[in-house]
Amino acid sequence: MPVLQVEHLTTNYKTLRGWVKACEDVNFQVEKGEAMGLVGESGCGKTTVALSLLKLLPSAGRIRKGRILFNGNDLVKMSDSQIRKIRWKGIAIVFQGAMNALNPVFKISDQITEAIKIHEPSVGRTAARERVETLLEMVGIDSGRADNYPHEFSGGMRQRALIAMALAANPEVLVADEPGTALDVVVQAQILRLLRELKDKLNLSMVFISHDLSIVAETCDKLAIMYAGQVIEYGDTKSIFAKPLHPYTQGLLGAFPSIKGERKKLVSIPGQPPDLLDPPSGCRFNPRCPYVMDICKSVDPKLLPVDETNHLAHCHLYPQE
Ligand code: SF4
């Protein structure tokens, strides 16, 4: 059984102008020890999916349909108190923006201790301190820095401290929302390497959210590519890079330079992502798609397998049976 199975997840935001359809009929699953990348441009619904997984949506957000099965139990149906037992201990999240997620007036050690004590209130002072130091060492921070304040850490160290906090309750699933985005590329690469090492060492399942295909390529076993609130391509990372099926994925790959491959002109995808208050009818990519057909403007395709490998595309170019 997969650790995490998302079925037909539909999360919308209520506004004065109507429902913003930020996440529609999203399906994926993550096995034990597997890393899945959720990729797409800004505003495509990746973070909405992440916040839905932990039921941490802002007040306007509603899960309107679907199931989120964590070890077979549906989180959508759970009460707030039941969810609190799963949040951090079952599924933890590393938020983007390390400085905003840490409290500037508390020492790093106090913030990690608090995360431990929320789930294990009986843990003693000495044991908690030992755990804090172990966690810091695990993420590559000298335990002698435990009593520093966040402003005494570099950006990379703050991101590492956040990862330590997320691991404080030994979660089974770690959701990493654009980790290291605000950091320079060298530090970002170190954070990604750390996450990969932790995944292997702790046999963690990961949902890795990014707008950057080159980042997920190295980190993730499989990918769910999102466009305008929908998963439009799903499969293992190698298949998607070797043979992208959906015109949007093809466009994304064409927009990234390859260091090892032949030198070619980068091509951008024309147009803008749609307004999710009133997305286009039919396929949401149809106003930007070079292969658009009549059917694309009226019938929303299904995400279906294209071959015998588990490579799925949401597009009328492939059989919709
Ligand atoms: Fe393009 Fe049609 Fe496929 Fe949408 S369904 S991506 S418009 S070909």
mmCIF file of C-alpha atoms and ligand atoms in Angstrom:
data_model
loop_
_atom_site.group_PDB
_atom_site.id
_atom_site.type_symbol
_atom_site.label_atom_id
_atom_site.label_comp_id
_atom_site.label_asym_id
_atom_site.label_seq_id
_atom_site.Cartn_x
_atom_site.Cartn_y
_atom_site.Cartn_z
ATOM 1 C CA MET A 1 0.000 0.000 0.000
ATOM 2 C CA PRO A 2 1.388 3.475 -0.856
ATOM 3 C CA VAL A 3 2.156 5.682 2.139
ATOM 4 C CA LEU A 4 0.309 8.545 0.493
ATOM 5 C CA GLN A 5 -2.434 8.267 -2.079
ATOM 6 C CA VAL A 6 -4.216 11.352 -3.403
ATOM 7 C CA GLU A 7 -7.432 10.689 -5.318
ATOM 8 C CA HIS A 8 -9.442 13.306 -7.223
ATOM 9 C CA LEU A 9 -8.284 16.078 -4.895
ATOM 10 C CA THR A 10 -10.129 19.304 -5.671
ATOM 11 C CA THR A 11 -9.240 22.345 -3.557
ATOM 12 C CA ASN A 12 -10.714 25.753 -4.355
ATOM 13 C CA TYR A 13 -10.520 29.193 -2.762
ATOM 14 C CA LYS A 14 -13.671 31.156 -2.120
ATOM 15 C CA THR A 15 -13.452 34.788 -3.222
ATOM 16 C CA LEU A 16 -15.997 37.568 -3.743
ATOM 17 C CA ARG A 17 -15.774 36.900 -7.491
ATOM 18 C CA GLY A 18 -16.339 33.141 -7.159
ATOM 19 C CA TRP A 19 -14.287 29.965 -6.618
ATOM 20 C CA VAL A 20 -10.632 29.991 -7.671
ATOM 21 C CA LYS A 21 -10.093 26.490 -9.061
ATOM 22 C CA ALA A 22 -6.535 26.123 -7.810
ATOM 23 C CA CYS A 23 -6.404 22.337 -7.704
ATOM 24 C CA GLU A 24 -8.789 20.137 -9.735
ATOM 25 C CA ASP A 25 -9.021 16.358 -9.733
ATOM 26 C CA VAL A 26 -5.387 15.800 -8.721
ATOM 27 C CA ASN A 27 -4.253 12.151 -8.422
ATOM 28 C CA PHE A 28 -0.890 10.692 -7.404
ATOM 29 C CA GLN A 29 0.650 8.249 -4.998
ATOM 30 C CA VAL A 30 3.928 8.018 -3.117
ATOM 31 C CA GLU A 31 5.439 4.718 -1.967
ATOM 32 C CA LYS A 32 7.617 4.196 1.108
ATOM 33 C CA GLY A 33 11.069 5.679 0.524
ATOM 34 C CA GLU A 34 10.040 7.246 -2.783
ATOM 35 C CA ALA A 35 10.445 10.909 -3.799
ATOM 36 C CA MET A 36 7.845 12.468 -6.067
ATOM 37 C CA GLY A 37 8.334 15.879 -7.660
ATOM 38 C CA LEU A 38 5.334 18.149 -8.073
ATOM 39 C CA VAL A 39 6.422 20.570 -10.772
ATOM 40 C CA GLY A 40 4.934 23.551 -12.544
ATOM 41 C CA GLU A 41 5.160 27.291 -12.941
ATOM 42 C CA SER A 42 4.186 29.736 -10.217
ATOM 43 C CA GLY A 43 0.445 29.701 -9.441
ATOM 44 C CA CYS A 44 -0.202 26.233 -10.925
ATOM 45 C CA GLY A 45 -1.533 24.840 -7.638
ATOM 46 C CA LYS A 46 1.527 23.007 -6.275
ATOM 47 C CA THR A 47 1.503 24.741 -2.904
ATOM 48 C CA THR A 48 -2.285 24.332 -2.660
ATOM 49 C CA VAL A 49 -1.762 20.574 -2.997
ATOM 50 C CA ALA A 50 0.945 20.691 -0.286
ATOM 51 C CA LEU A 51 -1.242 22.681 2.110
ATOM 52 C CA SER A 52 -4.177 20.346 1.420
ATOM 53 C CA LEU A 53 -2.033 17.342 2.391
ATOM 54 C CA LEU A 54 -1.519 18.838 5.843
ATOM 55 C CA LYS A 55 -4.914 20.568 5.976
ATOM 56 C CA LEU A 56 -3.150 23.874 6.533
ATOM 57 C CA LEU A 57 -5.145 25.826 3.948
ATOM 58 C CA PRO A 58 -5.928 29.496 4.554
ATOM 59 C CA SER A 59 -9.492 30.206 5.697
ATOM 60 C CA ALA A 60 -10.777 30.748 2.137
ATOM 61 C CA GLY A 61 -9.465 27.356 0.997
ATOM 62 C CA ARG A 62 -11.780 24.317 0.863
ATOM 63 C CA ILE A 63 -11.151 20.717 -0.114
ATOM 64 C CA ARG A 64 -14.316 20.290 -2.167
ATOM 65 C CA LYS A 65 -13.777 16.751 -3.409
ATOM 66 C CA GLY A 66 -11.415 13.801 -3.216
ATOM 67 C CA ARG A 67 -9.474 11.728 -0.728
ATOM 68 C CA ILE A 68 -5.998 11.999 0.785
ATOM 69 C CA LEU A 69 -5.109 8.538 2.072
ATOM 70 C CA PHE A 70 -2.212 8.393 4.519
ATOM 71 C CA ASN A 71 -1.452 4.716 5.214
ATOM 72 C CA GLY A 72 -5.004 4.027 4.033
ATOM 73 C CA ASN A 73 -6.728 6.588 6.320
ATOM 74 C CA ASP A 74 -8.547 9.483 4.678
ATOM 75 C CA LEU A 75 -7.220 12.791 6.036
ATOM 76 C CA VAL A 76 -10.040 14.752 4.399
ATOM 77 C CA LYS A 77 -12.599 13.166 6.704
ATOM 78 C CA MET A 78 -10.558 13.618 9.865
ATOM 79 C CA SER A 79 -11.360 16.146 12.582
ATOM 80 C CA ASP A 80 -8.867 18.873 13.505
ATOM 81 C CA SER A 81 -7.712 16.943 16.582
ATOM 82 C CA GLN A 82 -7.122 13.771 14.531
ATOM 83 C CA ILE A 83 -5.183 15.759 11.923
ATOM 84 C CA ARG A 84 -3.004 17.349 14.604
ATOM 85 C CA LYS A 85 -1.783 13.844 15.545
ATOM 86 C CA ILE A 86 -0.730 13.177 11.936
ATOM 87 C CA ARG A 87 0.691 16.606 11.130
ATOM 88 C CA TRP A 88 4.480 16.571 11.724
ATOM 89 C CA LYS A 89 4.492 12.991 13.074
ATOM 90 C CA GLY A 90 3.010 11.414 9.945
ATOM 91 C CA ILE A 91 3.460 14.161 7.345
ATOM 92 C CA ALA A 92 5.768 17.131 7.912
ATOM 93 C CA ILE A 93 6.454 20.137 5.721
ATOM 94 C CA VAL A 94 9.505 22.276 5.072
ATOM 95 C CA PHE A 95 8.143 25.666 4.083
ATOM 96 C CA GLN A 96 9.749 27.996 1.588
ATOM 97 C CA GLY A 97 11.351 31.156 3.003
ATOM 98 C CA ALA A 98 13.488 29.972 5.926
ATOM 99 C CA MET A 99 13.578 33.324 7.733
ATOM 100 C CA ASN A 100 9.812 33.737 7.781
ATOM 101 C CA ALA A 101 9.187 30.222 9.059
ATOM 102 C CA LEU A 102 11.511 30.564 12.070
ATOM 103 C CA ASN A 103 10.571 32.719 15.044
ATOM 104 C CA PRO A 104 13.292 35.407 15.319
ATOM 105 C CA VAL A 105 12.969 35.847 19.114
ATOM 106 C CA PHE A 106 13.522 32.208 20.127
ATOM 107 C CA LYS A 107 16.729 30.184 20.046
ATOM 108 C CA ILE A 108 16.925 27.441 17.421
ATOM 109 C CA SER A 109 17.163 24.821 20.204
ATOM 110 C CA ASP A 110 13.923 26.086 21.817
ATOM 111 C CA GLN A 111 12.064 26.000 18.506
ATOM 112 C CA ILE A 112 13.118 22.418 17.755
ATOM 113 C CA THR A 113 12.394 21.365 21.367
ATOM 114 C CA GLU A 114 8.890 22.763 21.025
ATOM 115 C CA ALA A 115 8.362 20.710 17.864
ATOM 116 C CA ILE A 116 9.500 17.570 19.749
ATOM 117 C CA LYS A 117 7.334 18.284 22.806
ATOM 118 C CA ILE A 118 4.155 18.859 20.820
ATOM 119 C CA HIS A 119 4.217 15.177 19.884
ATOM 120 C CA GLU A 120 6.012 13.762 22.885
ATOM 121 C CA PRO A 121 4.965 15.900 25.865
ATOM 122 C CA SER A 122 6.513 13.410 28.311
ATOM 123 C CA VAL A 123 10.023 13.713 26.898
ATOM 124 C CA GLY A 124 12.441 15.068 29.541
ATOM 125 C CA ARG A 125 14.635 18.141 29.237
ATOM 126 C CA THR A 126 17.896 16.230 28.828
ATOM 127 C CA ALA A 127 16.463 13.772 26.298
ATOM 128 C CA ALA A 128 14.936 16.635 24.289
ATOM 129 C CA ARG A 129 18.260 18.474 24.273
ATOM 130 C CA GLU A 130 20.056 15.347 23.057
ATOM 131 C CA ARG A 131 17.470 14.965 20.272
ATOM 132 C CA VAL A 132 17.929 18.615 19.241
ATOM 133 C CA GLU A 133 21.690 18.141 18.988
ATOM 134 C CA THR A 134 21.313 14.876 17.043
ATOM 135 C CA LEU A 135 18.870 16.520 14.642
ATOM 136 C CA LEU A 136 21.167 19.489 14.082
ATOM 137 C CA GLU A 137 24.154 17.212 13.425
ATOM 138 C CA MET A 138 21.975 15.162 11.056
ATOM 139 C CA VAL A 139 21.307 18.234 8.924
ATOM 140 C CA GLY A 140 24.954 19.332 9.006
ATOM 141 C CA ILE A 141 24.843 22.018 11.711
ATOM 142 C CA ASP A 142 27.374 21.908 14.560
ATOM 143 C CA SER A 143 25.370 21.135 17.714
ATOM 144 C CA GLY A 144 27.368 23.872 19.478
ATOM 145 C CA ARG A 145 25.246 26.359 17.497
ATOM 146 C CA ALA A 146 21.971 25.070 19.022
ATOM 147 C CA ASP A 147 21.543 28.112 21.250
ATOM 148 C CA ASN A 148 21.972 30.639 18.455
ATOM 149 C CA TYR A 149 19.075 32.786 17.282
ATOM 150 C CA PRO A 150 17.889 32.549 13.660
ATOM 151 C CA HIS A 151 19.574 35.854 12.710
ATOM 152 C CA GLU A 152 22.945 34.345 13.714
ATOM 153 C CA PHE A 153 22.543 31.653 11.036
ATOM 154 C CA SER A 154 23.225 32.022 7.310
ATOM 155 C CA GLY A 155 20.330 31.428 4.889
ATOM 156 C CA GLY A 156 21.518 27.869 4.214
ATOM 157 C CA MET A 157 21.788 27.087 7.939
ATOM 158 C CA ARG A 158 18.283 28.429 8.558
ATOM 159 C CA GLN A 159 16.965 26.153 5.825
ATOM 160 C CA ARG A 160 18.813 23.232 7.436
ATOM 161 C CA ALA A 161 17.346 24.162 10.855
ATOM 162 C CA LEU A 162 13.858 24.091 9.319
ATOM 163 C CA ILE A 163 14.535 20.631 7.939
ATOM 164 C CA ALA A 164 15.677 19.550 11.426
ATOM 165 C CA MET A 165 12.405 20.916 12.857
ATOM 166 C CA ALA A 166 10.370 19.058 10.250
ATOM 167 C CA LEU A 167 12.174 15.826 11.196
ATOM 168 C CA ALA A 168 11.718 16.369 14.946
ATOM 169 C CA ALA A 169 8.751 14.004 15.216
ATOM 170 C CA ASN A 170 10.183 11.321 12.870
ATOM 171 C CA PRO A 171 7.644 11.793 10.052
ATOM 172 C CA GLU A 172 7.014 9.170 7.374
ATOM 173 C CA VAL A 173 6.379 11.742 4.638
ATOM 174 C CA LEU A 174 8.279 14.984 4.158
ATOM 175 C CA VAL A 175 6.764 17.683 1.959
ATOM 176 C CA ALA A 176 9.456 20.124 0.795
ATOM 177 C CA ASP A 177 7.967 23.271 -0.722
ATOM 178 C CA GLU A 178 10.584 24.897 -2.987
ATOM 179 C CA PRO A 179 13.419 24.270 -0.498
ATOM 180 C CA GLY A 180 16.333 26.606 -0.961
ATOM 181 C CA THR A 181 14.599 28.766 -3.563
ATOM 182 C CA ALA A 182 15.784 32.026 -1.996
ATOM 183 C CA LEU A 183 19.367 30.772 -1.629
ATOM 184 C CA ASP A 184 22.263 31.010 -4.030
ATOM 185 C CA VAL A 185 22.747 28.032 -6.352
ATOM 186 C CA VAL A 186 25.703 26.526 -4.463
ATOM 187 C CA VAL A 187 23.844 26.503 -1.123
ATOM 188 C CA GLN A 188 20.690 25.331 -2.871
ATOM 189 C CA ALA A 189 22.599 22.358 -4.297
ATOM 190 C CA GLN A 190 23.862 21.528 -0.784
ATOM 191 C CA ILE A 191 20.290 21.591 0.597
ATOM 192 C CA LEU A 192 19.094 19.299 -2.196
ATOM 193 C CA ARG A 193 21.952 16.894 -1.552
ATOM 194 C CA LEU A 194 21.074 16.911 2.147
ATOM 195 C CA LEU A 195 17.416 16.099 1.401
ATOM 196 C CA ARG A 196 18.452 13.225 -0.876
ATOM 197 C CA GLU A 197 20.777 11.834 1.791
ATOM 198 C CA LEU A 198 18.114 12.117 4.499
ATOM 199 C CA LYS A 199 15.546 10.406 2.280
ATOM 200 C CA ASP A 200 17.872 7.433 1.785
ATOM 201 C CA LYS A 201 19.114 7.309 5.374
ATOM 202 C CA LEU A 202 15.667 7.569 7.008
ATOM 203 C CA ASN A 203 13.740 5.794 4.213
ATOM 204 C CA LEU A 204 11.529 8.882 4.006
ATOM 205 C CA SER A 205 8.819 9.363 1.426
ATOM 206 C CA MET A 206 9.027 12.845 -0.085
ATOM 207 C CA VAL A 207 6.822 15.203 -2.035
ATOM 208 C CA PHE A 208 9.199 17.693 -3.546
ATOM 209 C CA ILE A 209 7.630 20.875 -4.870
ATOM 210 C CA SER A 210 9.508 22.961 -7.397
ATOM 211 C CA HIS A 211 9.120 25.175 -10.441
ATOM 212 C CA ASP A 212 12.514 23.970 -11.665
ATOM 213 C CA LEU A 213 12.632 20.711 -13.634
ATOM 214 C CA SER A 214 16.412 20.481 -13.339
ATOM 215 C CA ILE A 215 16.129 20.337 -9.538
ATOM 216 C CA VAL A 216 13.546 17.556 -9.432
ATOM 217 C CA ALA A 217 15.380 15.592 -12.130
ATOM 218 C CA GLU A 218 18.173 14.771 -9.719
ATOM 219 C CA THR A 219 16.111 14.438 -6.591
ATOM 220 C CA CYS A 220 12.919 12.583 -7.539
ATOM 221 C CA ASP A 221 12.029 9.064 -8.662
ATOM 222 C CA LYS A 222 8.851 10.212 -10.365
ATOM 223 C CA LEU A 223 7.117 13.421 -11.368
ATOM 224 C CA ALA A 224 3.653 14.923 -11.488
ATOM 225 C CA ILE A 225 3.696 17.936 -13.813
ATOM 226 C CA MET A 226 0.994 20.491 -12.977
ATOM 227 C CA TYR A 227 -0.578 23.130 -15.175
ATOM 228 C CA ALA A 228 -3.417 25.453 -14.125
ATOM 229 C CA GLY A 229 -4.428 23.310 -11.137
ATOM 230 C CA GLN A 230 -4.324 19.931 -12.901
ATOM 231 C CA VAL A 231 -1.750 17.149 -13.194
ATOM 232 C CA ILE A 232 -1.130 16.984 -16.924
ATOM 233 C CA GLU A 233 1.660 14.399 -17.001
ATOM 234 C CA TYR A 234 2.688 11.720 -14.498
ATOM 235 C CA GLY A 235 5.355 9.079 -14.639
ATOM 236 C CA ASP A 236 8.870 8.152 -13.644
ATOM 237 C CA THR A 237 11.466 10.862 -14.017
ATOM 238 C CA LYS A 238 13.515 9.010 -16.636
ATOM 239 C CA SER A 239 10.502 8.401 -18.926
ATOM 240 C CA ILE A 240 9.351 12.015 -18.690
ATOM 241 C CA PHE A 241 12.800 13.378 -19.517
ATOM 242 C CA ALA A 242 13.377 10.798 -22.274
ATOM 243 C CA LYS A 243 9.948 11.219 -23.871
ATOM 244 C CA PRO A 244 7.785 14.082 -22.595
ATOM 245 C CA LEU A 245 4.237 13.467 -23.840
ATOM 246 C CA HIS A 246 2.231 16.565 -23.000
ATOM 247 C CA PRO A 247 2.883 19.704 -25.094
ATOM 248 C CA TYR A 248 3.291 21.729 -21.874
ATOM 249 C CA THR A 249 5.997 19.370 -20.542
ATOM 250 C CA GLN A 250 7.679 19.473 -23.951
ATOM 251 C CA GLY A 251 7.591 23.279 -23.722
ATOM 252 C CA LEU A 252 9.002 23.262 -20.178
ATOM 253 C CA LEU A 253 11.886 21.015 -21.197
ATOM 254 C CA GLY A 254 12.540 23.140 -24.271
ATOM 255 C CA ALA A 255 12.827 26.205 -22.043
ATOM 256 C CA PHE A 256 15.655 24.721 -19.918
ATOM 257 C CA PRO A 257 19.274 24.643 -21.065
ATOM 258 C CA SER A 258 21.070 21.291 -21.121
ATOM 259 C CA ILE A 259 24.669 21.285 -19.928
ATOM 260 C CA LYS A 260 25.569 17.928 -21.470
ATOM 261 C CA GLY A 261 23.300 17.801 -24.543
ATOM 262 C CA GLU A 262 23.726 19.611 -27.864
ATOM 263 C CA ARG A 263 23.548 23.418 -27.834
ATOM 264 C CA LYS A 264 20.194 24.653 -29.022
ATOM 265 C CA LYS A 265 18.075 27.765 -28.843
ATOM 266 C CA LEU A 266 15.794 27.876 -25.797
ATOM 267 C CA VAL A 267 12.115 28.211 -26.644
ATOM 268 C CA SER A 268 9.608 29.836 -24.320
ATOM 269 C CA ILE A 269 5.943 28.825 -24.105
ATOM 270 C CA PRO A 270 3.857 31.636 -25.621
ATOM 271 C CA GLY A 271 0.998 33.199 -23.643
ATOM 272 C CA GLN A 272 0.151 33.269 -19.954
ATOM 273 C CA PRO A 273 -1.305 30.711 -17.551
ATOM 274 C CA PRO A 274 -5.096 31.132 -17.331
ATOM 275 C CA ASP A 275 -7.113 32.935 -14.682
ATOM 276 C CA LEU A 276 -8.215 30.113 -12.381
ATOM 277 C CA LEU A 277 -11.419 31.979 -11.485
ATOM 278 C CA ASP A 278 -12.562 31.286 -15.031
ATOM 279 C CA PRO A 279 -10.252 28.762 -16.708
ATOM 280 C CA PRO A 280 -10.702 27.985 -20.426
ATOM 281 C CA SER A 281 -13.251 25.288 -21.203
ATOM 282 C CA GLY A 282 -11.931 21.951 -22.401
ATOM 283 C CA CYS A 283 -8.190 21.538 -21.963
ATOM 284 C CA ARG A 284 -6.867 24.409 -19.850
ATOM 285 C CA PHE A 285 -3.704 24.549 -21.978
ATOM 286 C CA ASN A 286 -5.606 24.978 -25.246
ATOM 287 C CA PRO A 287 -5.003 28.767 -25.719
ATOM 288 C CA ARG A 288 -1.228 28.142 -25.590
ATOM 289 C CA CYS A 289 -0.965 24.747 -27.260
ATOM 290 C CA PRO A 290 0.680 24.431 -30.701
ATOM 291 C CA TYR A 291 -1.297 21.208 -31.380
ATOM 292 C CA VAL A 292 -4.747 22.434 -30.347
ATOM 293 C CA MET A 293 -7.704 20.663 -32.032
ATOM 294 C CA ASP A 294 -11.433 21.417 -31.974
ATOM 295 C CA ILE A 295 -12.123 18.806 -29.294
ATOM 296 C CA CYS A 296 -9.537 20.443 -26.997
ATOM 297 C CA LYS A 297 -11.707 23.568 -26.717
ATOM 298 C CA SER A 298 -14.763 21.763 -25.416
ATOM 299 C CA VAL A 299 -13.752 18.468 -23.772
ATOM 300 C CA ASP A 300 -11.365 18.340 -20.837
ATOM 301 C CA PRO A 301 -9.138 15.282 -21.441
ATOM 302 C CA LYS A 302 -8.505 12.640 -18.775
ATOM 303 C CA LEU A 303 -5.138 11.754 -17.280
ATOM 304 C CA LEU A 304 -4.660 8.264 -18.741
ATOM 305 C CA PRO A 305 -1.805 5.807 -19.349
ATOM 306 C CA VAL A 306 -0.200 6.189 -22.753
ATOM 307 C CA ASP A 307 1.914 3.040 -22.720
ATOM 308 C CA GLU A 308 2.463 -0.037 -20.593
ATOM 309 C CA THR A 309 4.905 1.842 -18.322
ATOM 310 C CA ASN A 310 3.008 3.955 -15.847
ATOM 311 C CA HIS A 311 3.401 7.123 -17.929
ATOM 312 C CA LEU A 312 0.188 9.132 -18.011
ATOM 313 C CA ALA A 313 -0.815 12.174 -20.056
ATOM 314 C CA HIS A 314 -3.821 14.491 -19.869
ATOM 315 C CA CYS A 315 -4.158 15.264 -23.567
ATOM 316 C CA HIS A 316 -6.315 14.506 -26.605
ATOM 317 C CA LEU A 317 -3.224 13.666 -28.656
ATOM 318 C CA TYR A 318 -3.309 10.256 -26.940
ATOM 319 C CA PRO A 319 -6.120 7.661 -26.741
ATOM 320 C CA GLN A 320 -8.790 8.752 -24.261
ATOM 321 C CA GLU A 321 -10.153 5.251 -23.574
HETATM 322 FE FE1 SF4 B 1 -2.917 20.625 -26.627
HETATM 323 FE FE2 SF4 B 1 -5.286 19.555 -27.025
HETATM 324 FE FE3 SF4 B 1 -3.413 18.190 -25.717
HETATM 325 FE FE4 SF4 B 1 -4.566 20.301 -24.590
HETATM 326 S S1 SF4 B 1 -5.563 18.389 -25.139
HETATM 327 S S2 SF4 B 1 -2.434 19.841 -24.613
HETATM 328 S S3 SF4 B 1 -4.854 21.652 -26.348
HETATM 329 S S4 SF4 B 1 -3.383 18.843 -27.858
#
